Amino acid sequence: MTLSDRIELLTVLGEYIKQNSEEWQAVKERAERGNSWFTQDFIQLASVNIAEVFLQKDSLESFAAHYHLDDNVKAQKVGIVMAGNIPLVGFHDFLCCFLSGHIAHIKLSSKDNILLPFLLQKIAALNTEVNDQVVFSEMLKECDAYIATGSNNSGRYFEYYFSKYPHIIRKNKTSVAVLCGEEREDELAALAADIHTYYGLGCRNVTKLFVPDGYNFEKLIDAFKPYNHFADHNKYKNNYDYQLSIALLNNVYYMTNGATLLLESGNTFSPIAVLYYEFYDKVDNINIPEESVQCTVGRSFTSFGGAQVPGLFDYADGVDTLQFLLSL
């Protein structure tokens, strides 16, 4: 299978996703039954973003040309351990491996084990060589290199098991936002999406705000209204109730719209249903912990609303996955 063939298959896959056929809707329903965090709306959002940003023919051709990809890559076995925090979160790793011509041996998360296999079945039906280039497996043995994504705890195990091989290992990451206090309503609405999309479970979800001293939260909390229905989601509501109880027991000041708790904290990673904030006097004095931050949102950073729409060159942890694969 040539590079041109692979790009064509990915382009066809993008068109299939955007059609949102009854078949695809049924698969999304099945995925939601298996993992209630994966609502059909969020699955559709994730997959359409992939289709419109990753799977456009001209974008894929430009992406391949940037790395001077050709058909002379010596295929290696690449073990990919995928996370399952948001729908299709490991798609970019698959994409890079598939485009490069290497053989992907993928271990899926039990939380997200329906969507990607189905999508790959669709392109395998058009070209059976896909089945030789992408293999799903529970055990990733005898691979030539590894890409593994997980928590800080699992990352230590990955480093132990894969230390002898070329590898990329990703651990916990989150995202933050820097506000100046003069944001427009449309910017705050976009920020609300950066915070709440996928129930806040992604590494590109904003979990911490840096706000100027004396910041008025009223307009921001008002921008959260489209997500008030999160309080009707059983698992989310359980987390909200628990965090609210802790705040009440500890007599901690909080703000809420009934679905999202805002708490002042120096921490960066907030629990589900909680958004941390921290005041600053000067922008230059803000201390963003770069080692644990995937994305910073703000007027001088990633645009509001752009956190959950990464481009082909927006690599997790800033590590160029395709360059790594071409170096094998």
Coordinates of C-alpha atoms in Angstrom, one line a residue:
M1 CA 0.0 0.0 0.0
T2 CA 1.5 3.3 -1.1
L3 CA 1.4 6.6 0.8
S4 CA -1.0 7.9 -1.8
D5 CA -3.3 4.9 -1.1
R6 CA -3.2 5.6 2.7
I7 CA -4.0 9.3 2.3
E8 CA -6.9 8.4 0.0
L9 CA -8.3 5.9 2.6
L10 CA -8.0 8.4 5.4
T11 CA -9.8 11.0 3.2
V12 CA -12.6 8.6 2.5
L13 CA -12.9 7.9 6.3
G14 CA -13.2 11.6 7.0
E15 CA -16.1 11.8 4.5
Y16 CA -17.8 8.8 6.1
I17 CA -17.6 10.3 9.6
K18 CA -19.1 13.6 8.3
Q19 CA -22.1 11.8 6.7
N20 CA -23.2 10.6 10.2
S21 CA -24.9 7.6 8.7
E22 CA -27.4 5.4 10.7
E23 CA -24.6 2.8 10.9
W24 CA -22.2 5.3 12.5
Q25 CA -25.0 6.5 14.8
A26 CA -25.6 2.9 16.0
V27 CA -21.9 2.5 16.7
K28 CA -21.9 5.7 18.8
E29 CA -24.9 4.4 20.7
R30 CA -23.0 1.2 21.5
A31 CA -20.0 3.1 22.6
E32 CA -22.1 5.2 25.0
R33 CA -23.7 2.1 26.5
G34 CA -20.2 0.8 27.2
N35 CA -18.9 4.1 28.7
S36 CA -21.5 6.7 29.8
W37 CA -18.9 9.5 29.7
F38 CA -18.9 9.0 25.9
T39 CA -22.2 10.7 25.0
Q40 CA -23.1 10.5 21.4
D41 CA -22.8 14.3 21.1
F42 CA -19.3 14.2 22.4
I43 CA -18.3 11.2 20.2
Q44 CA -19.7 13.1 17.2
L45 CA -17.8 16.3 18.2
A46 CA -14.5 14.4 18.5
S47 CA -14.9 12.4 15.3
V48 CA -16.0 15.5 13.2
N49 CA -13.0 17.4 14.5
I50 CA -10.8 14.6 13.4
A51 CA -12.5 14.4 10.0
E52 CA -12.4 18.2 9.4
V53 CA -8.9 18.9 10.8
F54 CA -6.9 15.6 10.3
L55 CA -8.6 13.8 7.4
Q56 CA -8.7 16.4 4.6
K57 CA -6.7 15.3 1.6
D58 CA -4.8 18.6 1.1
S59 CA -3.9 18.7 4.8
L60 CA -2.7 15.1 4.8
E61 CA -0.6 15.7 1.7
S62 CA 0.9 18.9 3.2
F63 CA 1.6 17.0 6.4
A64 CA 3.3 14.2 4.6
A65 CA 5.3 16.6 2.4
H66 CA 6.6 18.4 5.5
Y67 CA 8.3 15.2 6.6
H68 CA 9.3 14.2 3.1
L69 CA 7.3 11.0 3.5
D70 CA 7.6 8.5 0.7
D71 CA 7.2 4.8 0.1
N72 CA 10.8 3.8 1.2
V73 CA 10.2 3.6 4.9
K74 CA 11.3 0.2 6.3
A75 CA 8.3 -1.0 8.2
Q76 CA 8.8 -1.5 12.0
K77 CA 6.3 -2.8 14.6
V78 CA 5.2 0.0 16.8
G79 CA 3.3 -0.8 19.9
I80 CA 0.7 1.9 20.8
V81 CA -0.9 2.0 24.2
M82 CA -3.9 4.2 23.9
A83 CA -5.7 6.2 26.7
G84 CA -9.5 6.2 27.0
N85 CA -10.3 9.5 28.7
I86 CA -12.1 11.0 25.7
P87 CA -13.5 9.5 22.5
L88 CA -10.8 8.5 19.9
V89 CA -8.1 10.2 21.9
G90 CA -5.4 7.9 20.4
F91 CA -6.4 8.6 16.8
H92 CA -3.5 10.9 16.1
D93 CA -1.0 8.2 17.1
F94 CA -2.7 5.8 14.8
L95 CA -2.7 8.4 12.0
C96 CA 1.0 9.1 12.3
C97 CA 1.9 5.4 12.4
F98 CA -0.4 4.6 9.5
L99 CA 0.9 7.5 7.3
S100 CA 4.5 6.6 8.0
G101 CA 4.1 3.1 6.7
H102 CA 5.0 1.4 10.0
I103 CA 2.9 -1.5 11.4
A104 CA 0.7 -0.3 14.4
H105 CA 0.1 -2.9 17.2
I106 CA -2.6 -1.1 19.2
K107 CA -3.7 -1.9 22.8
L108 CA -7.0 -0.1 23.3
S109 CA -8.3 1.2 26.6
S110 CA -11.3 -0.8 27.8
K111 CA -13.0 2.6 28.0
D112 CA -12.7 3.3 24.3
N113 CA -12.6 -0.1 22.5
I114 CA -15.4 0.3 20.0
L115 CA -15.0 3.4 17.9
L116 CA -11.5 3.0 16.3
P117 CA -11.8 -0.7 15.4
F118 CA -15.1 0.1 13.7
L119 CA -13.6 3.0 11.7
L120 CA -10.6 0.9 10.6
Q121 CA -13.0 -1.9 9.5
K122 CA -14.5 0.7 7.1
I123 CA -11.3 1.4 5.4
A124 CA -10.1 -2.2 5.6
A125 CA -13.2 -3.1 3.6
L126 CA -11.8 -0.9 0.8
N127 CA -8.3 -2.1 1.0
T128 CA -7.5 -5.4 2.9
E129 CA -3.9 -4.4 3.3
V130 CA -5.0 -2.2 6.2
N131 CA -5.4 -5.4 8.2
D132 CA -1.6 -6.0 7.8
Q133 CA -0.7 -2.5 8.9
V134 CA -3.0 -2.2 11.9
V135 CA -3.3 -4.9 14.5
F136 CA -5.3 -4.8 17.8
S137 CA -3.7 -6.7 20.6
E138 CA -3.9 -7.0 24.4
M139 CA -0.2 -7.9 24.7
L140 CA 2.4 -5.7 23.0
K141 CA 5.4 -8.0 22.7
E142 CA 8.3 -8.0 20.4
C143 CA 7.6 -4.5 19.0
D144 CA 10.5 -2.4 17.7
A145 CA 9.3 0.8 19.4
Y146 CA 6.5 2.0 21.7
I147 CA 4.2 4.9 22.2
A148 CA 2.3 4.8 25.5
T149 CA -0.2 7.2 27.0
G150 CA -1.5 7.0 30.6
S151 CA -1.3 8.4 34.1
N152 CA 1.8 9.3 36.0
N153 CA 1.5 5.9 37.8
S154 CA 1.1 3.8 34.6
G155 CA 3.9 6.0 33.0
R156 CA 6.4 4.5 35.5
Y157 CA 5.5 1.0 34.5
F158 CA 5.8 2.0 30.8
E159 CA 9.2 3.4 31.4
Y160 CA 10.3 0.2 33.1
Y161 CA 8.9 -2.2 30.5
F162 CA 9.8 -0.2 27.4
S163 CA 13.1 1.3 28.5
K164 CA 15.1 -0.9 26.2
Y165 CA 13.3 0.3 23.1
P166 CA 12.8 3.6 21.4
H167 CA 9.7 5.1 23.0
I168 CA 7.4 8.0 23.7
I169 CA 5.8 7.9 27.1
R170 CA 3.1 10.4 28.0
K171 CA 1.9 11.1 31.6
N172 CA -0.8 13.3 33.1
K173 CA -1.3 16.6 31.4
T174 CA -3.9 19.3 31.7
S175 CA -4.6 22.8 30.4
V176 CA -4.9 26.3 31.8
A177 CA -6.3 29.7 30.8
V178 CA -5.0 33.2 31.4
L179 CA -7.7 35.9 31.6
C180 CA -7.2 39.6 31.5
G181 CA -10.7 40.5 32.7
E182 CA -11.7 42.2 29.5
E183 CA -12.9 39.1 27.6
R184 CA -15.9 39.4 25.4
E185 CA -19.0 37.3 25.8
D186 CA -18.1 35.2 22.8
E187 CA -14.6 34.6 24.2
L188 CA -16.1 33.5 27.6
A189 CA -18.5 31.1 25.8
A190 CA -15.6 29.6 23.9
L191 CA -13.6 29.3 27.1
A192 CA -16.7 27.5 28.7
A193 CA -16.4 24.9 25.9
D194 CA -12.6 24.5 26.5
I195 CA -13.5 23.8 30.2
H196 CA -16.6 21.6 29.8
T197 CA -16.2 19.6 26.5
Y198 CA -16.0 15.8 27.2
Y199 CA -17.0 16.6 30.8
G200 CA -13.5 18.1 31.4
L201 CA -11.8 14.7 31.1
G202 CA -9.2 15.5 28.4
C203 CA -5.7 16.8 28.8
R204 CA -6.7 19.8 26.6
N205 CA -9.5 20.7 29.0
V206 CA -8.9 23.8 31.0
T207 CA -8.9 22.9 34.7
K208 CA -7.3 26.1 36.1
L209 CA -7.8 29.8 35.5
F210 CA -5.4 32.6 36.2
V211 CA -7.4 35.7 36.8
P212 CA -6.4 39.3 37.7
D213 CA -6.9 40.6 41.2
G214 CA -10.5 41.7 41.8
Y215 CA -11.8 39.6 38.9
N216 CA -15.6 39.5 38.6
F217 CA -16.7 36.0 37.9
E218 CA -20.3 36.8 37.2
K219 CA -20.1 36.9 33.4
L220 CA -17.9 33.8 33.3
I221 CA -20.3 31.8 35.4
D222 CA -23.1 33.0 33.2
A223 CA -21.2 31.6 30.2
F224 CA -21.4 28.2 31.8
K225 CA -25.2 28.0 31.4
P226 CA -25.1 25.7 28.3
Y227 CA -23.5 23.1 30.5
N228 CA -26.0 23.2 33.3
H229 CA -27.4 19.9 32.0
F230 CA -24.2 18.2 33.3
A231 CA -26.0 18.0 36.6
D232 CA -28.4 15.5 35.0
H233 CA -25.5 13.1 34.2
N234 CA -25.3 10.5 37.0
K235 CA -21.5 10.1 37.2
Y236 CA -20.8 13.8 36.8
K237 CA -23.4 14.7 39.4
N238 CA -21.9 12.2 41.9
N239 CA -18.5 13.9 41.5
Y240 CA -20.1 17.3 41.9
D241 CA -22.0 16.3 45.0
Y242 CA -18.8 14.8 46.5
Q243 CA -16.7 17.9 45.8
L244 CA -19.4 20.2 47.1
S245 CA -19.6 18.2 50.3
I246 CA -15.9 18.4 50.8
A247 CA -16.0 22.2 50.4
L248 CA -18.9 22.6 52.8
L249 CA -17.3 20.3 55.4
N250 CA -14.0 22.3 55.2
N251 CA -15.8 25.6 55.2
V252 CA -14.1 26.5 51.9
Y253 CA -15.4 29.4 49.9
Y254 CA -16.8 28.3 46.5
M255 CA -18.9 29.6 43.6
T256 CA -21.2 27.5 41.5
N257 CA -23.9 27.5 38.9
G258 CA -25.2 24.2 40.2
A259 CA -23.1 22.1 37.8
T260 CA -19.5 23.4 38.1
L261 CA -17.7 24.4 41.3
L262 CA -15.1 27.2 41.2
L263 CA -12.5 26.9 44.0
E264 CA -9.4 29.0 44.6
S265 CA -6.3 26.8 44.6
G266 CA -2.7 26.7 43.7
N267 CA -3.1 23.3 42.2
T268 CA -3.4 22.8 38.4
F269 CA -5.3 19.5 38.1
S270 CA -8.9 19.9 39.3
P271 CA -11.3 17.0 40.0
I272 CA -14.2 16.3 37.8
A273 CA -16.9 19.1 38.1
V274 CA -14.4 21.5 39.7
L275 CA -12.6 24.5 38.1
Y276 CA -9.7 26.0 40.0
Y277 CA -8.7 29.6 39.8
E278 CA -5.8 31.7 41.1
F279 CA -5.4 35.5 41.2
Y280 CA -2.4 37.3 39.8
D281 CA -1.2 40.9 40.1
K282 CA 0.9 41.0 37.0
V283 CA 0.9 38.7 34.0
D284 CA 4.7 38.4 34.3
N285 CA 4.3 36.9 37.8
I286 CA 2.0 34.0 36.6
N287 CA 3.8 30.7 37.2
I288 CA 2.5 28.2 34.7
P289 CA 3.8 24.7 35.4
E290 CA 4.9 23.9 31.9
E291 CA 5.9 20.3 32.7
S292 CA 2.2 19.4 33.4
V293 CA 0.4 21.8 31.0
Q294 CA -0.6 20.6 27.6
C295 CA -2.2 23.9 26.4
T296 CA -2.5 27.5 27.6
V297 CA -5.6 29.3 26.5
G298 CA -5.9 33.1 26.3
R299 CA -5.6 36.2 24.1
S300 CA -1.8 35.8 23.9
F301 CA -1.9 32.0 23.8
T302 CA -4.1 29.3 22.2
S303 CA -7.3 31.1 21.1
F304 CA -10.5 30.7 23.2
G305 CA -12.4 27.6 22.0
G306 CA -9.3 26.2 20.3
A307 CA -8.1 23.9 23.0
Q308 CA -10.2 20.9 21.8
V309 CA -9.4 21.3 18.1
P310 CA -5.7 20.5 17.8
G311 CA -4.1 20.5 14.4
L312 CA -2.0 17.8 12.8
F313 CA 1.2 19.4 14.1
D314 CA -0.2 19.8 17.7
Y315 CA 1.6 16.9 19.2
A316 CA 0.8 15.7 22.7
D317 CA 3.6 16.8 25.2
G318 CA 5.2 18.7 22.3
V319 CA 7.0 15.5 21.2
D320 CA 6.9 15.1 17.4
T321 CA 5.4 11.7 17.0
L322 CA 6.0 11.4 13.2
Q323 CA 9.6 12.5 13.4
F324 CA 10.1 9.9 16.1
L325 CA 8.6 7.2 13.8
L326 CA 10.7 8.2 10.9
S327 CA 13.8 8.0 13.1
L328 CA 13.3 4.3 13.8

